Amino acid sequence: MLLRERGEPPAVVAHRGHSAQAPENTMAAFVDARRAGADWIEVDVRIAADGVPVVMHDPTVDRTTGGTGRVAGLTAEEIVALDAGSWFGPGFAGEPVPTFAEVVEELGRRGGRLLLELKHPHTRDDVARVLGMAADAGLTDRLVVQSFRPSILADVAAVAPGLPRALLTTTLHENPVAVCGELVLSSYHPAAVDVLERPELVDALHAAGVATMVWTVNDEALWPRLASLGVDGLISDRTADLVTWCGG
Ligand code: G3P
Ligand code: CA
């Protein structure tokens, strides 16, 4: 599911949905990503004050909605009532913040692969609840969970041992292959610039059976360079452009 065959283009991962064309992490962005031909849809999940998983990148609602406050300090009912579209453009006014349940229901029904990012913090119970929703929606076979936090991935392993896990990094580990072995990861997700600086990394990870997806690649000049290094997925805001570049 993650390792690409030799000669195949990298998978197109729609970062927060088709976020170049629609407000990030909304149903509008996810529906547009599918329409554009994304292989994967990347979604950020946080836990609201009442324990309900909602889809939001930042720890506060301030940047992407008309409201203010911490996600963890607001109930899901308060969060979904916010306008998450107007900041992006008047055509999206009133677009709500989706709950995770809504996203997996739609993905389960309409198809598509989910790259699920669990933002810090998530307790083990939170992780179990989120993954239970994905499983109930029929997504288990088209789901990869990623996080910047190894502790969250350890909880994923505990509650869903067979589920593919990926570690996001802001700084490359000295020995990423060893880290992937220790954490039993299916994929390693560094920043694109780090892979370009260590071009041997992708082959080394592949030799260990670990895929590589890189973020967040909006500069089209980097797409062929990263593809030639063998990366398995390009995580980008520019879903439609990347699909076209990959050959449709
Ligand atoms: O999928 C990679 C990327 O989403 C990680 O960074 O901050 O956009 O969640 P961020
Ligand atoms: Ca993310």
Coordinates of C-alpha atoms and ligand atoms in Angstrom, one line a residue:
M1 CA 0.0 0.0 0.0
L2 CA 2.9 2.4 0.8
L3 CA 5.9 1.3 -1.1
R4 CA 5.7 2.2 -4.8
E5 CA 6.9 0.0 -7.6
R6 CA 10.0 1.0 -9.6
G7 CA 8.9 3.3 -12.4
E8 CA 5.7 4.3 -10.8
P9 CA 5.1 8.0 -9.8
P10 CA 5.0 8.9 -6.2
A11 CA 1.6 8.8 -4.5
V12 CA -0.2 12.1 -4.3
V13 CA -1.1 13.0 -0.7
A14 CA -3.6 15.9 -0.3
H15 CA -2.2 17.9 2.6
R16 CA -5.2 18.9 4.8
G17 CA -7.3 18.1 1.7
H18 CA -6.9 20.1 -1.5
S19 CA -5.7 23.0 0.7
A20 CA -4.4 25.2 -2.2
Q21 CA -8.0 25.4 -3.5
A22 CA -10.2 25.1 -0.5
P23 CA -10.0 25.8 3.3
E24 CA -7.7 23.2 4.9
N25 CA -9.2 20.3 6.9
T26 CA -12.8 20.9 5.8
M27 CA -15.1 18.6 3.9
A28 CA -14.8 21.0 0.9
A29 CA -11.1 20.4 0.8
F30 CA -11.5 16.6 1.2
V31 CA -14.1 16.3 -1.5
D32 CA -12.1 18.5 -3.8
A33 CA -9.0 16.3 -3.2
R34 CA -10.8 13.2 -4.2
R35 CA -12.2 14.9 -7.3
A36 CA -8.7 16.0 -8.2
G37 CA -7.5 12.4 -8.0
A38 CA -5.5 12.3 -4.8
D39 CA -4.2 8.9 -3.7
W40 CA -4.3 9.8 -0.1
I41 CA -6.1 12.5 2.0
E42 CA -4.2 13.8 4.9
V43 CA -6.3 14.9 7.9
D44 CA -5.3 16.4 11.3
V45 CA -7.2 15.3 14.3
R46 CA -7.5 16.9 17.8
I47 CA -9.7 16.1 20.8
A48 CA -12.3 18.6 21.8
A49 CA -13.1 19.4 25.5
D50 CA -15.9 16.8 25.5
G51 CA -13.6 14.0 24.1
V52 CA -15.0 14.2 20.6
P53 CA -12.3 14.1 17.8
V54 CA -12.5 17.1 15.5
V55 CA -10.5 18.0 12.4
M56 CA -8.1 20.9 13.0
H57 CA -4.4 21.6 12.5
D58 CA -3.7 24.2 15.1
P59 CA -4.1 23.8 18.9
T60 CA -6.5 26.8 18.7
V61 CA -9.3 27.6 16.4
D62 CA -8.1 31.2 15.9
R63 CA -6.3 31.0 12.5
T64 CA -8.8 29.0 10.5
T65 CA -12.2 29.9 12.0
G66 CA -14.1 33.0 13.1
G67 CA -13.8 31.9 16.7
T68 CA -11.1 32.0 19.4
G69 CA -9.9 29.5 21.9
R70 CA -8.2 26.2 22.4
V71 CA -9.7 23.2 20.7
A72 CA -9.2 21.3 24.0
G73 CA -11.2 24.1 25.8
L74 CA -14.2 24.0 23.5
T75 CA -16.9 21.4 23.0
A76 CA -17.4 19.7 19.6
E77 CA -20.7 21.4 19.3
E78 CA -19.1 24.8 19.8
I79 CA -16.3 24.0 17.3
V80 CA -18.5 22.6 14.5
A81 CA -20.6 25.8 14.7
L82 CA -17.6 27.9 13.7
D83 CA -17.1 29.3 10.2
A84 CA -13.9 27.6 8.9
G85 CA -14.3 28.8 5.4
S86 CA -14.5 32.6 5.3
W87 CA -10.8 33.1 6.2
F88 CA -9.9 31.3 2.9
G89 CA -12.4 33.0 0.6
P90 CA -16.0 34.3 0.6
G91 CA -17.1 31.4 -1.6
F92 CA -16.5 29.1 1.4
A93 CA -18.3 31.2 4.0
G94 CA -20.0 29.0 6.5
E95 CA -18.0 25.9 5.8
P96 CA -18.0 24.1 9.1
V97 CA -15.2 22.3 11.0
P98 CA -15.8 18.6 10.5
T99 CA -15.8 16.1 13.2
F100 CA -13.6 13.1 12.6
A101 CA -16.7 10.9 12.5
E102 CA -18.1 12.9 9.6
V103 CA -14.8 12.5 7.7
V104 CA -14.5 8.8 8.1
E105 CA -18.2 8.3 7.3
E106 CA -17.7 10.1 4.0
L107 CA -14.4 8.4 3.2
G108 CA -15.9 5.0 4.0
R109 CA -18.8 5.6 1.7
R110 CA -17.1 7.3 -1.2
G111 CA -13.6 5.6 -1.1
G112 CA -10.1 7.0 -0.7
R113 CA -7.1 6.4 1.5
L114 CA -6.7 8.2 4.8
L115 CA -3.3 9.5 6.1
L116 CA -4.4 10.3 9.6
E117 CA -2.3 12.6 11.7
L118 CA -2.9 12.5 15.4
K119 CA -1.8 15.8 16.9
H120 CA -0.5 16.1 20.4
P121 CA -2.0 15.5 22.9
H122 CA -3.9 12.2 22.5
T123 CA -4.4 9.8 25.4
R124 CA -4.4 6.1 24.7
D125 CA -8.2 6.2 25.2
D126 CA -8.4 9.0 22.7
V127 CA -6.3 6.9 20.2
A128 CA -8.6 3.9 20.7
R129 CA -11.7 6.0 20.2
V130 CA -10.4 7.6 17.0
L131 CA -9.2 4.3 15.5
G132 CA -12.4 2.6 16.5
M133 CA -14.3 5.2 14.4
A134 CA -12.1 4.6 11.4
A135 CA -12.5 0.9 11.8
D136 CA -16.3 1.2 12.1
A137 CA -16.3 3.2 8.9
G138 CA -14.5 0.4 7.1
L139 CA -11.2 2.2 6.7
T140 CA -8.8 -0.2 8.4
D141 CA -7.3 -1.4 5.1
R142 CA -6.8 2.1 3.7
L143 CA -5.5 3.9 6.7
V144 CA -2.0 4.9 7.8
V145 CA -1.5 6.8 11.1
Q146 CA 1.2 9.4 11.4
S147 CA 2.4 11.5 14.2
F148 CA 5.4 13.7 15.3
R149 CA 5.1 11.9 18.7
P150 CA 6.6 8.4 19.1
S151 CA 4.5 8.0 22.2
I152 CA 1.3 8.5 20.3
L153 CA 2.5 5.9 17.7
A154 CA 3.3 3.5 20.6
D155 CA -0.3 3.9 21.7
V156 CA -1.5 3.2 18.2
A157 CA 0.6 0.0 18.2
A158 CA -1.0 -1.0 21.5
V159 CA -4.6 -0.5 20.5
A160 CA -4.3 -1.5 16.8
P161 CA -1.2 -3.6 16.4
G162 CA -1.4 -4.3 12.7
L163 CA -2.1 -0.8 11.6
P164 CA 0.7 0.9 9.5
R165 CA 2.4 3.7 11.4
A166 CA 4.5 6.5 10.2
L167 CA 6.8 9.0 12.1
L168 CA 6.8 12.6 11.0
T169 CA 10.0 14.5 11.7
T170 CA 11.0 18.1 11.7
T171 CA 14.7 17.2 12.0
L172 CA 16.1 14.0 10.6
H173 CA 17.3 11.4 13.1
E174 CA 20.9 10.4 12.9
N175 CA 19.9 6.9 12.0
P176 CA 16.3 6.9 10.7
V177 CA 16.5 3.2 9.7
A178 CA 17.3 2.3 13.3
V179 CA 14.4 4.5 14.6
C180 CA 12.0 2.8 12.2
G181 CA 13.1 -0.6 13.4
E182 CA 12.8 0.3 17.0
L183 CA 9.3 1.8 16.6
V184 CA 8.3 -0.9 14.0
L185 CA 7.2 1.7 11.4
S186 CA 5.9 1.2 7.9
S187 CA 6.9 4.7 6.7
Y188 CA 9.1 7.6 7.6
H189 CA 7.9 11.2 6.9
P190 CA 10.6 13.8 6.9
A191 CA 10.6 17.3 5.5
A192 CA 11.5 17.4 1.8
V193 CA 14.5 19.6 2.3
D194 CA 16.0 16.9 4.7
V195 CA 15.7 14.2 2.1
L196 CA 17.3 16.4 -0.6
E197 CA 20.3 16.9 1.8
R198 CA 20.6 13.1 2.4
P199 CA 19.7 11.6 -0.9
E200 CA 20.8 8.1 0.1
L201 CA 18.2 8.0 2.8
V202 CA 15.2 6.7 0.7
D203 CA 17.2 3.7 -0.6
A204 CA 18.3 2.9 2.9
L205 CA 14.8 3.0 4.2
H206 CA 13.5 0.9 1.3
A207 CA 16.2 -1.7 2.0
A208 CA 14.7 -2.0 5.4
G209 CA 11.2 -2.3 4.0
V210 CA 10.2 1.2 5.1
A211 CA 8.4 3.7 2.8
T212 CA 9.1 7.5 2.7
M213 CA 6.6 10.3 2.2
V214 CA 7.8 13.8 2.3
W215 CA 6.2 17.1 3.4
T216 CA 5.1 19.7 2.4
V217 CA 6.1 20.0 -1.2
N218 CA 4.4 22.8 -3.0
D219 CA 7.4 23.8 -5.2
E220 CA 7.0 21.9 -8.4
A221 CA 10.8 22.1 -9.1
L222 CA 11.2 19.7 -6.2
W223 CA 8.8 17.1 -7.5
P224 CA 11.1 15.5 -10.1
R225 CA 14.1 15.7 -7.8
L226 CA 12.3 13.9 -5.0
A227 CA 10.7 11.4 -7.3
S228 CA 14.1 10.5 -8.8
L229 CA 15.3 9.7 -5.2
G230 CA 12.5 7.2 -5.0
V231 CA 10.1 8.8 -2.5
D232 CA 6.8 6.9 -2.2
G233 CA 4.6 9.9 -1.6
L234 CA 4.6 13.6 -2.0
I235 CA 2.5 15.5 0.6
S236 CA 1.3 18.7 -1.0
D237 CA -1.3 21.4 -0.9
R238 CA -1.4 21.4 -4.7
T239 CA -3.3 18.2 -5.3
A240 CA -4.6 18.9 -8.8
D241 CA -1.2 20.2 -10.1
L242 CA 0.6 17.2 -8.5
V243 CA -1.8 14.7 -10.0
T244 CA -1.3 16.2 -13.4
W245 CA 2.5 16.2 -13.0
C246 CA 2.3 12.5 -11.9
G247 CA 0.6 11.7 -15.2
G248 CA -3.1 12.0 -14.2
Ligands
G3P1 O1 1.6 15.3 6.4 C1 2.6 16.1 6.8 C2 2.3 17.3 7.5 O2 0.9 17.4 7.6 C3 2.9 17.6 8.8 O3 2.9 18.9 9.2 O4 2.1 20.8 10.5 O5 1.2 20.3 8.2 O6 0.6 18.9 10.2 P1 1.6 19.8 9.5
CA2 CA -0.8 17.3 9.2

